[in-house]
Amino acid sequence: MNLILLGPPGVGKGTQAKLLIDRFGIPQISTGDILRAAVKDLTPMGVKAKGFMDSGALVPDEVVIGIVEERLAQADCVPGFVLDGFPRTVGQADALKGVLSRMGRGIDHVVSLSVDQKELLTRLTGRRACAKCGAVYHVEFAPSKVSGVCDACSGELYQREDDKEATILNRLKVYDEQTAPLISYYQECGLLRSVDGLGTVDGVQSAILSQIQG
Ligand code: AMP
């Protein structure tokens, strides 16, 4: 099963990807997670990406296309993959098509998740992540048992630099301008499966499954 999860920041792509990888035994490829790890490790790519990420801009296409091409060539992607946060531009979508066709592969479904902007802002401003294991919480909807401390590993919870309100507004603008055109791009390819992202995590997961297994 080769899947793309498409949608604005905060719509729940990461949460849904984690359930899909458990169900299908395939890896999640999150370009955001890979870039954040590179920033943390101070790799040359991380140093280059940090400024773009902190301001809510997109990292240049050639950087993220390189990341995904390398990741897709790894053995665990043979049974399938869930792309989360990639592609984000038409250039990336075209490049992905080329990479997959050289591998004799293709995309099975593009799941497009949507919720309104007010809900996205509430979800993103309340989001907290564990500095140690990456687990994600929400101060209101999914709080940790002890405030500021990860339930899973006791790591410290922090707010992502790009989850602060001014940056969020820029990320949503960037999404509308550069990523939303992919909805019609994949609709024209007959791959688009639209799912309402509002509701419980399990409810949204069921709606996704009925679209892709339907
Ligand atoms: P995310 O965790 O998916 O919201 O990504 C966090 C940030 O990483 C984005 O705001 C971008 O700066 C960068 N990023 C992640 N994926 C991509 C991509 N496919 N293209 C360009 N930049 C990306």
XYZ file of N, CA and C and ligand atoms in Angstrom:
665
model
N 0.853 -1.200 0.000
C 0.000 0.000 0.000
C 0.888 1.250 0.000
N 0.835 2.013 -1.081
C 1.649 3.238 -1.178
C 0.724 4.452 -1.039
N 0.869 5.161 0.081
C -0.089 6.220 0.399
C 0.568 7.577 0.564
N -0.192 8.619 0.230
C 0.199 9.993 0.568
C -0.901 10.549 1.475
N -0.503 11.200 2.576
C -1.470 11.946 3.393
C -1.269 13.418 3.092
N -2.321 14.048 2.613
C -2.251 15.445 2.182
C -3.173 16.282 3.078
N -2.725 17.477 3.432
C -3.589 18.343 4.237
C -2.765 19.392 4.941
N -3.434 20.435 5.455
C -2.712 21.539 6.105
C -2.052 21.109 7.406
N -1.107 21.915 7.911
C -0.503 21.611 9.204
C -1.591 21.551 10.265
N -1.506 20.544 11.143
C -2.464 20.446 12.247
C -3.709 19.645 11.920
N -3.817 19.131 10.703
C -5.056 18.429 10.330
C -5.081 17.002 10.890
N -3.897 16.508 11.321
C -3.854 15.160 11.909
C -3.143 14.131 11.042
N -2.330 14.585 10.097
C -1.631 13.637 9.208
C -0.723 12.698 10.006
N 0.050 13.258 10.934
C 0.998 12.455 11.707
C 0.271 11.412 12.555
N -0.794 11.840 13.220
C -1.573 10.937 14.082
C -2.161 9.797 13.256
N -2.736 10.140 12.124
C -3.358 9.106 11.280
C -2.296 8.207 10.648
N -1.154 8.781 10.293
C -0.074 7.981 9.686
C 0.368 6.896 10.661
N 0.459 7.245 11.955
C 0.937 6.263 12.948
C -0.017 5.070 13.035
N -1.328 5.323 12.918
C -2.292 4.209 12.963
C -2.198 3.369 11.688
N -1.969 4.029 10.557
C -1.890 3.298 9.279
C -0.650 2.404 9.233
N 0.470 2.898 9.780
C 1.691 2.080 9.716
C 1.548 0.839 10.593
N 0.832 0.979 11.725
C 0.607 -0.199 12.570
C -0.284 -1.206 11.838
N -1.305 -0.701 11.194
C -2.266 -1.589 10.535
C -1.666 -2.319 9.334
N -0.893 -1.589 8.531
C -0.395 -2.182 7.282
C 1.066 -2.656 7.367
N 1.741 -2.373 8.496
C 3.130 -2.812 8.635
C 4.050 -2.143 7.631
N 3.801 -0.869 7.383
C 4.633 -0.107 6.437
C 5.155 1.142 7.156
N 6.288 1.707 6.700
C 6.831 2.860 7.428
C 6.156 4.185 7.083
N 6.228 5.091 8.061
C 5.789 6.480 7.846
C 7.019 7.258 7.387
N 6.871 8.021 6.323
C 7.969 8.893 5.906
C 7.499 10.326 6.099
N 7.961 10.947 7.192
C 7.578 12.331 7.493
C 8.785 13.219 7.221
N 8.699 14.031 6.180
C 9.832 14.916 5.874
C 10.051 15.908 7.015
N 8.972 16.333 7.688
C 9.111 17.244 8.832
C 9.936 16.596 9.944
N 9.630 15.312 10.274
C 10.384 14.613 11.336
C 11.846 14.446 10.923
N 12.088 14.092 9.658
C 13.468 13.872 9.193
C 14.241 15.191 9.268
N 13.582 16.283 8.868
C 14.256 17.598 8.913
C 14.511 18.034 10.360
N 13.532 17.798 11.252
C 13.730 18.191 12.667
C 14.890 17.412 13.288
N 15.019 16.131 12.912
C 16.147 15.335 13.436
C 17.466 15.910 12.913
N 17.476 16.343 11.642
C 18.699 16.918 11.060
C 19.060 18.240 11.732
N 18.027 19.022 12.088
C 18.270 20.302 12.779
C 18.866 20.021 14.162
N 18.292 19.038 14.845
C 18.750 18.685 16.200
C 20.203 18.199 16.177
N 20.523 17.397 15.143
C 21.882 16.826 15.045
C 22.880 17.789 14.408
N 22.394 18.978 14.028
C 23.276 19.997 13.407
C 23.991 19.480 12.165
N 23.313 18.637 11.371
C 23.926 18.180 10.110
C 23.917 19.366 9.136
N 24.734 19.311 8.062
C 24.730 20.418 7.097
C 23.322 20.685 6.545
N 22.562 19.606 6.303
C 21.197 19.792 5.802
C 20.317 20.475 6.861
N 20.504 20.081 8.122
C 19.721 20.668 9.210
C 20.022 22.153 9.371
N 21.285 22.493 9.268
C 21.685 23.897 9.417
C 21.040 24.735 8.301
N 21.013 24.159 7.084
C 20.425 24.865 5.939
C 18.895 24.994 6.094
N 18.274 23.937 6.639
C 16.801 23.904 6.707
C 16.231 24.764 7.838
N 16.992 24.960 8.906
C 16.442 25.555 10.141
C 15.739 26.898 9.921
N 16.367 27.794 9.190
C 15.795 29.128 8.985
C 14.445 29.055 8.277
N 14.361 28.192 7.262
C 13.091 28.037 6.533
C 12.027 27.518 7.494
N 12.382 26.502 8.276
C 11.398 25.857 9.152
C 10.919 26.807 10.247
N 11.836 27.535 10.855
C 11.446 28.425 11.957
C 10.500 29.531 11.497
N 10.610 29.919 10.224
C 9.739 30.998 9.750
C 8.443 30.457 9.135
N 8.338 29.133 9.042
C 7.128 28.542 8.468
C 7.182 28.426 6.957
N 8.358 28.729 6.372
C 8.499 28.597 4.907
C 8.829 27.149 4.556
N 8.744 26.834 3.267
C 9.115 25.488 2.833
C 10.614 25.410 2.603
N 11.177 24.278 2.934
C 12.581 23.981 2.631
C 12.648 23.751 1.111
N 13.738 24.175 0.436
C 13.770 24.044 -1.022
C 13.485 22.615 -1.521
N 12.790 22.554 -2.658
C 12.372 21.260 -3.219
C 13.525 20.267 -3.330
N 14.691 20.732 -3.829
C 15.763 19.746 -4.088
C 16.210 19.045 -2.803
N 16.116 19.745 -1.666
C 16.538 19.139 -0.389
C 15.551 18.017 -0.008
N 14.256 18.345 -0.021
C 13.277 17.338 0.436
C 13.120 16.202 -0.574
N 13.256 16.501 -1.853
C 13.152 15.434 -2.863
C 14.302 14.437 -2.645
N 15.489 14.952 -2.359
C 16.646 14.086 -2.082
C 16.395 13.192 -0.870
N 15.812 13.782 0.179
C 15.516 13.012 1.402
C 14.582 11.851 1.067
N 13.518 12.151 0.333
C 12.484 11.136 0.072
C 13.017 10.063 -0.875
N 13.782 10.483 -1.875
C 14.329 9.509 -2.830
C 15.213 8.494 -2.090
N 16.047 9.004 -1.185
C 16.945 8.134 -0.425
C 16.149 7.193 0.489
N 15.117 7.756 1.115
C 14.328 6.962 2.074
C 13.526 5.864 1.372
N 12.970 6.196 0.190
C 12.147 5.205 -0.525
C 12.973 4.024 -1.013
N 14.289 4.235 -1.155
C 15.162 3.152 -1.655
C 15.481 2.143 -0.556
N 15.089 2.442 0.696
C 15.424 1.521 1.783
C 14.473 0.317 1.810
N 15.019 -0.803 2.313
C 14.313 -2.092 2.216
C 12.938 -2.090 2.879
N 12.776 -1.339 3.979
C 11.484 -1.396 4.680
C 10.350 -0.759 3.878
N 10.697 -0.049 2.801
C 9.643 0.573 1.977
C 9.123 -0.380 0.893
N 9.709 -1.575 0.793
C 9.274 -2.501 -0.268
C 7.780 -2.834 -0.155
N 7.255 -3.157 1.050
C 5.815 -3.474 1.115
C 4.903 -2.257 0.969
N 5.455 -1.060 1.084
C 4.636 0.152 0.963
C 5.151 1.243 1.879
N 4.438 2.362 1.911
C 4.877 3.501 2.738
C 3.709 4.476 2.889
N 3.801 5.302 3.946
C 2.857 6.410 4.119
C 3.664 7.699 4.085
N 3.489 8.496 3.056
C 4.177 9.789 2.984
C 3.350 10.819 3.747
N 3.991 11.476 4.722
C 3.297 12.433 5.594
C 4.026 13.774 5.483
N 3.384 14.747 4.822
C 4.030 16.065 4.674
C 4.864 16.183 3.415
N 4.762 15.229 2.539
C 5.431 15.257 1.234
C 4.541 14.518 0.251
N 4.319 15.010 -0.963
C 4.815 16.274 -1.510
C 4.033 17.485 -0.986
N 4.675 18.653 -1.092
C 4.045 19.903 -0.645
C 4.025 20.940 -1.747
N 4.577 20.631 -2.893
C 4.523 21.534 -4.056
C 4.297 20.661 -5.301
N 3.850 21.312 -6.371
C 3.655 20.560 -7.616
C 5.001 20.014 -8.104
N 6.077 20.780 -7.911
C 7.412 20.304 -8.304
C 7.781 19.024 -7.569
N 7.460 18.963 -6.267
C 7.752 17.748 -5.497
C 6.894 16.575 -5.988
N 5.632 16.865 -6.315
C 4.736 15.789 -6.781
C 5.241 15.225 -8.106
N 5.689 16.111 -9.007
C 6.225 15.643 -10.292
C 7.492 14.809 -10.063
N 8.350 15.283 -9.149
C 9.603 14.553 -8.881
C 9.295 13.179 -8.284
N 8.308 13.128 -7.383
C 7.936 11.847 -6.761
C 7.462 10.851 -7.822
N 6.657 11.358 -8.751
C 6.151 10.502 -9.828
C 7.332 9.879 -10.581
N 8.344 10.714 -10.884
C 9.524 10.248 -11.615
C 10.310 9.218 -10.814
N 10.525 9.498 -9.530
C 11.296 8.580 -8.674
C 10.576 7.227 -8.624
N 9.257 7.262 -8.375
C 8.512 6.004 -8.242
C 8.469 5.257 -9.566
N 8.336 5.984 -10.671
C 8.242 5.251 -11.938
C 9.579 4.605 -12.285
N 10.691 5.240 -11.906
C 12.007 4.597 -12.114
C 12.128 3.321 -11.275
N 11.384 3.274 -10.151
C 11.427 2.079 -9.291
C 10.361 1.067 -9.719
N 9.590 1.401 -10.743
C 8.505 0.524 -11.186
C 7.336 0.526 -10.214
N 7.152 1.665 -9.521
C 6.101 1.737 -8.512
C 5.193 2.923 -8.783
N 4.155 3.080 -7.981
C 3.255 4.224 -8.123
C 2.534 4.464 -6.807
N 1.675 5.476 -6.798
C 0.890 5.783 -5.604
C -0.473 5.098 -5.741
N -0.960 4.495 -4.655
C -2.286 3.861 -4.688
C -3.391 4.859 -4.340
N -3.166 5.642 -3.273
C -4.201 6.584 -2.829
C -3.552 7.846 -2.261
N -4.210 8.982 -2.504
C -3.821 10.236 -1.849
C -4.994 10.619 -0.954
N -4.794 10.519 0.370
C -5.865 10.835 1.306
C -5.753 12.315 1.659
N -6.784 13.071 1.311
C -6.786 14.513 1.576
C -7.643 14.785 2.802
N -6.997 15.228 3.892
C -7.715 15.516 5.147
C -7.965 17.009 5.236
N -9.160 17.381 5.717
C -9.419 18.820 5.867
C -10.201 19.123 7.147
N -9.882 20.263 7.763
C -10.701 20.858 8.836
C -10.610 22.375 8.662
N -11.525 23.133 9.330
C -11.494 24.579 9.090
C -10.321 25.239 9.826
N -10.023 26.483 9.408
C -8.820 27.178 9.894
C -8.837 27.444 11.404
N -10.041 27.719 11.967
C -10.133 27.999 13.401
C -9.690 26.761 14.193
N -10.168 25.610 13.743
C -9.805 24.350 14.403
C -8.299 24.079 14.262
N -7.739 24.379 13.094
C -6.297 24.158 12.891
C -5.487 24.986 13.881
N -5.913 26.261 14.064
C -5.186 27.152 14.979
C -5.241 26.617 16.413
N -6.431 26.152 16.842
C -6.579 25.607 18.197
C -5.679 24.385 18.364
N -5.679 23.518 17.345
C -4.878 22.293 17.448
C -3.388 22.610 17.497
N -2.948 23.551 16.643
C -1.498 23.809 16.538
C -0.951 24.592 17.728
N -1.714 25.592 18.208
C -1.169 26.394 19.316
C -1.103 25.560 20.601
N -1.965 24.534 20.727
C -1.958 23.713 21.942
C -1.057 22.492 21.834
N -0.429 22.293 20.685
C 0.370 21.080 20.483
C 1.688 21.155 21.265
N 2.054 20.055 21.899
C 3.339 19.965 22.592
C 3.995 18.637 22.187
N 5.318 18.638 22.098
C 6.012 17.412 21.707
C 7.068 17.082 22.752
N 7.384 15.787 22.864
C 8.424 15.370 23.807
C 9.788 15.558 23.144
N 10.685 16.238 23.873
C 12.021 16.512 23.330
C 12.828 15.224 23.187
N 12.438 14.190 23.967
C 13.239 12.964 23.977
C 12.719 11.926 22.966
N 11.396 11.605 23.028
C 10.902 10.505 22.180
C 9.986 10.989 21.054
N 9.640 12.271 21.039
C 8.844 12.798 19.926
C 7.343 12.601 20.083
N 6.884 11.967 21.184
C 5.432 11.776 21.379
C 4.743 13.144 21.362
N 3.512 13.149 20.822
C 2.819 14.428 20.654
C 1.603 14.499 21.581
N 1.416 15.639 22.236
C 0.298 15.873 23.157
C -0.432 17.149 22.735
N -1.582 17.410 23.409
C -2.265 18.685 23.220
C -2.695 19.164 24.603
N -2.416 20.434 24.925
C -2.672 20.910 26.289
C -4.137 20.729 26.702
N -5.061 20.778 25.731
C -6.472 20.682 26.052
C -7.053 19.312 25.696
N -6.760 18.834 24.476
C -7.437 17.624 23.972
C -6.719 16.321 24.320
N -5.406 16.373 24.532
C -4.664 15.139 24.842
C -3.504 15.494 25.765
N -3.838 15.974 27.006
C -2.752 16.406 27.899
C -1.979 15.218 28.484
N -0.717 15.469 28.825
C 0.058 14.441 29.532
C -0.460 14.392 30.978
N -0.149 13.287 31.667
C -0.670 13.135 33.051
C -0.095 14.221 33.947
N 1.224 14.469 33.814
C 1.868 15.542 34.582
C 2.220 16.639 33.577
N 1.777 17.854 33.866
C 1.990 18.945 32.909
C 3.475 19.106 32.542
N 3.762 19.137 31.248
C 5.138 19.380 30.790
C 6.037 18.162 30.792
N 5.474 16.983 31.179
C 6.318 15.774 31.257
C 5.693 14.657 30.404
N 6.513 14.002 29.587
C 6.014 12.947 28.693
C 5.581 11.711 29.485
N 4.378 11.180 29.192
C 3.884 9.969 29.866
C 4.762 8.773 29.528
N 5.250 8.733 28.282
C 5.954 7.536 27.810
C 7.381 7.444 28.346
N 8.119 8.579 28.390
C 9.557 8.462 28.711
C 10.023 9.497 29.728
N 9.079 10.277 30.291
C 9.403 11.337 31.272
C 10.245 12.463 30.694
N 10.350 12.500 29.369
C 11.079 13.607 28.715
C 10.318 14.922 28.891
N 10.996 16.007 28.571
C 10.390 17.333 28.735
C 9.548 17.676 27.503
N 8.334 18.202 27.729
C 7.489 18.596 26.595
C 7.805 20.037 26.212
N 7.794 20.309 24.925
C 8.095 21.667 24.463
C 7.149 22.032 23.326
N 7.059 23.346 23.075
C 6.247 23.810 21.947
C 7.177 24.027 20.758
N 6.877 23.406 19.629
C 7.702 23.603 18.434
C 7.769 25.092 18.096
N 8.926 25.554 17.709
C 9.116 26.965 17.345
C 8.071 27.376 16.300
N 7.799 26.465 15.354
C 6.871 26.819 14.272
C 5.409 26.593 14.654
N 5.135 26.219 15.921
C 3.742 26.135 16.390
C 3.333 27.395 17.141
N 4.169 28.452 17.107
C 3.773 29.724 17.723
C 2.898 30.474 16.715
N 1.954 31.300 17.244
C 0.863 31.765 16.393
C 1.290 32.473 15.094
N 2.283 33.380 15.171
C 2.660 34.140 13.968
C 3.176 33.195 12.885
N 3.944 32.195 13.315
C 4.506 31.250 12.335
C 3.410 30.348 11.769
N 2.457 29.988 12.631
C 1.365 29.132 12.155
C 0.618 29.817 11.012
N 0.343 31.125 11.192
C -0.411 31.837 10.147
C 0.365 31.806 8.833
N 1.683 31.930 8.921
C 2.491 31.852 7.704
C 2.457 30.443 7.099
N 2.509 29.425 7.959
C 2.474 28.035 7.447
C 1.148 27.768 6.725
N 0.037 28.319 7.288
C -1.265 28.089 6.642
C -1.333 28.816 5.298
N -0.709 30.010 5.231
C -0.691 30.767 3.978
C 0.146 30.003 2.927
N 1.286 29.502 3.373
C 2.156 28.726 2.477
C 1.401 27.483 1.979
N 0.641 26.853 2.884
C -0.140 25.679 2.485
C -1.130 26.055 1.376
N -1.897 27.142 1.606
C -2.907 27.543 0.616
C -2.261 27.832 -0.734
N -1.112 28.518 -0.697
C -0.503 28.944 -1.957
C 0.227 27.807 -2.679
N 0.961 26.998 -1.915
C 1.864 26.050 -2.581
C 1.413 24.595 -2.534
N 0.651 24.220 -1.483
C 0.311 22.790 -1.339
C -1.121 22.485 -1.780
N -2.067 23.401 -1.485
C -3.469 23.122 -1.833
C -3.665 22.792 -3.326
N -2.859 23.378 -4.251
C -3.035 22.986 -5.658
C -2.850 21.481 -5.918
N -2.237 20.767 -4.962
C -2.056 19.322 -5.157
C -3.382 18.569 -5.058
N -4.399 19.207 -4.464
C -5.705 18.535 -4.371
C -6.239 18.303 -5.787
N -6.234 19.357 -6.616
C -6.741 19.134 -7.977
C -5.744 18.318 -8.815
N -4.450 18.461 -8.516
C -3.415 17.667 -9.220
C -3.731 16.170 -9.080
N -3.995 15.735 -7.819
C -4.232 14.300 -7.619
C -5.656 13.887 -7.982
N -6.575 14.876 -7.948
C -7.934 14.562 -8.393
C -7.908 14.218 -9.890
N -7.120 15.007 -10.623
C -7.018 14.752 -12.072
C -6.378 13.402 -12.369
N -5.511 12.926 -11.468
C -4.892 11.600 -11.664
C -5.819 10.482 -11.191
N -6.983 10.827 -10.605
C -7.920 9.802 -10.113
C -7.472 9.161 -8.802
N -6.556 9.813 -8.070
C -6.015 9.204 -6.847
C -6.567 9.810 -5.567
N -7.323 10.909 -5.677
C -7.716 11.662 -4.476
C -8.863 11.009 -3.712
N -8.676 10.842 -2.404
C -9.745 10.345 -1.520
C -9.925 11.393 -0.426
N -11.045 12.108 -0.439
C -11.257 13.211 0.512
C -11.880 12.706 1.806
N -11.301 13.113 2.934
C -11.793 12.673 4.236
C -11.906 13.894 5.153
N -13.046 13.978 5.884
C -13.240 15.064 6.858
C -12.354 14.765 8.072
N -11.463 15.699 8.407
C -10.520 15.475 9.507
C -11.064 15.836 10.874
N -12.335 16.293 10.923
C -12.933 16.670 12.208
C -13.598 15.431 12.804
N -13.390 15.195 14.099
C -13.986 14.018 14.730
C -12.940 13.328 15.565
N -13.276 12.158 16.110
C -12.299 11.465 16.948
C -11.209 10.868 16.059
N -10.069 10.575 16.668
C -8.957 9.966 15.932
C -9.426 8.656 15.294
N -10.159 7.831 16.071
C -10.623 6.544 15.535
C -11.656 6.727 14.434
N -12.518 7.739 14.601
C -13.541 7.997 13.579
C -12.902 8.395 12.258
N -11.879 9.256 12.331
C -11.199 9.690 11.099
C -10.461 8.502 10.478
N -9.851 7.664 11.339
C -9.134 6.498 10.819
C -10.100 5.568 10.064
N -11.301 5.350 10.642
C -12.284 4.484 9.964
C -12.669 5.074 8.623
N -12.845 6.402 8.582
C -13.224 7.035 7.318
C -12.100 6.862 6.283
N -10.859 6.944 6.728
C -9.739 6.739 5.792
C -9.743 5.298 5.280
N -9.915 4.356 6.225
C -9.870 2.951 5.820
C -10.978 2.617 4.833
N -12.156 3.204 5.058
C -13.231 2.859 4.130
C -12.947 3.433 2.751
N -12.193 4.518 2.681
C -11.859 5.081 1.366
C -10.769 4.262 0.653
N -9.799 3.742 1.433
C -8.679 3.091 0.758
C -8.856 1.575 0.634
N -9.814 1.038 1.405
C -10.027 -0.401 1.272
C -11.353 -0.690 0.582
N -12.153 0.392 0.470
C -13.496 0.401 0.015
C -13.983 -0.557 -0.947
P 5.692 19.394 9.290
O 6.177 18.705 10.511
O 5.288 18.435 8.205
O 4.633 20.424 9.571
O 6.951 20.184 8.683
C 7.619 21.183 9.437
C 8.407 22.079 8.497
O 9.391 21.306 7.798
C 7.599 22.764 7.392
O 6.962 23.949 7.836
C 8.695 23.038 6.366
O 9.510 24.132 6.745
C 9.545 21.777 6.470
N 9.046 20.720 5.544
C 8.530 19.512 5.879
N 8.180 18.817 4.790
C 8.475 19.605 3.724
C 8.321 19.477 2.311
N 7.776 18.373 1.769
N 8.735 20.505 1.542
C 9.302 21.614 2.058
N 9.450 21.820 3.366
C 9.044 20.818 4.205
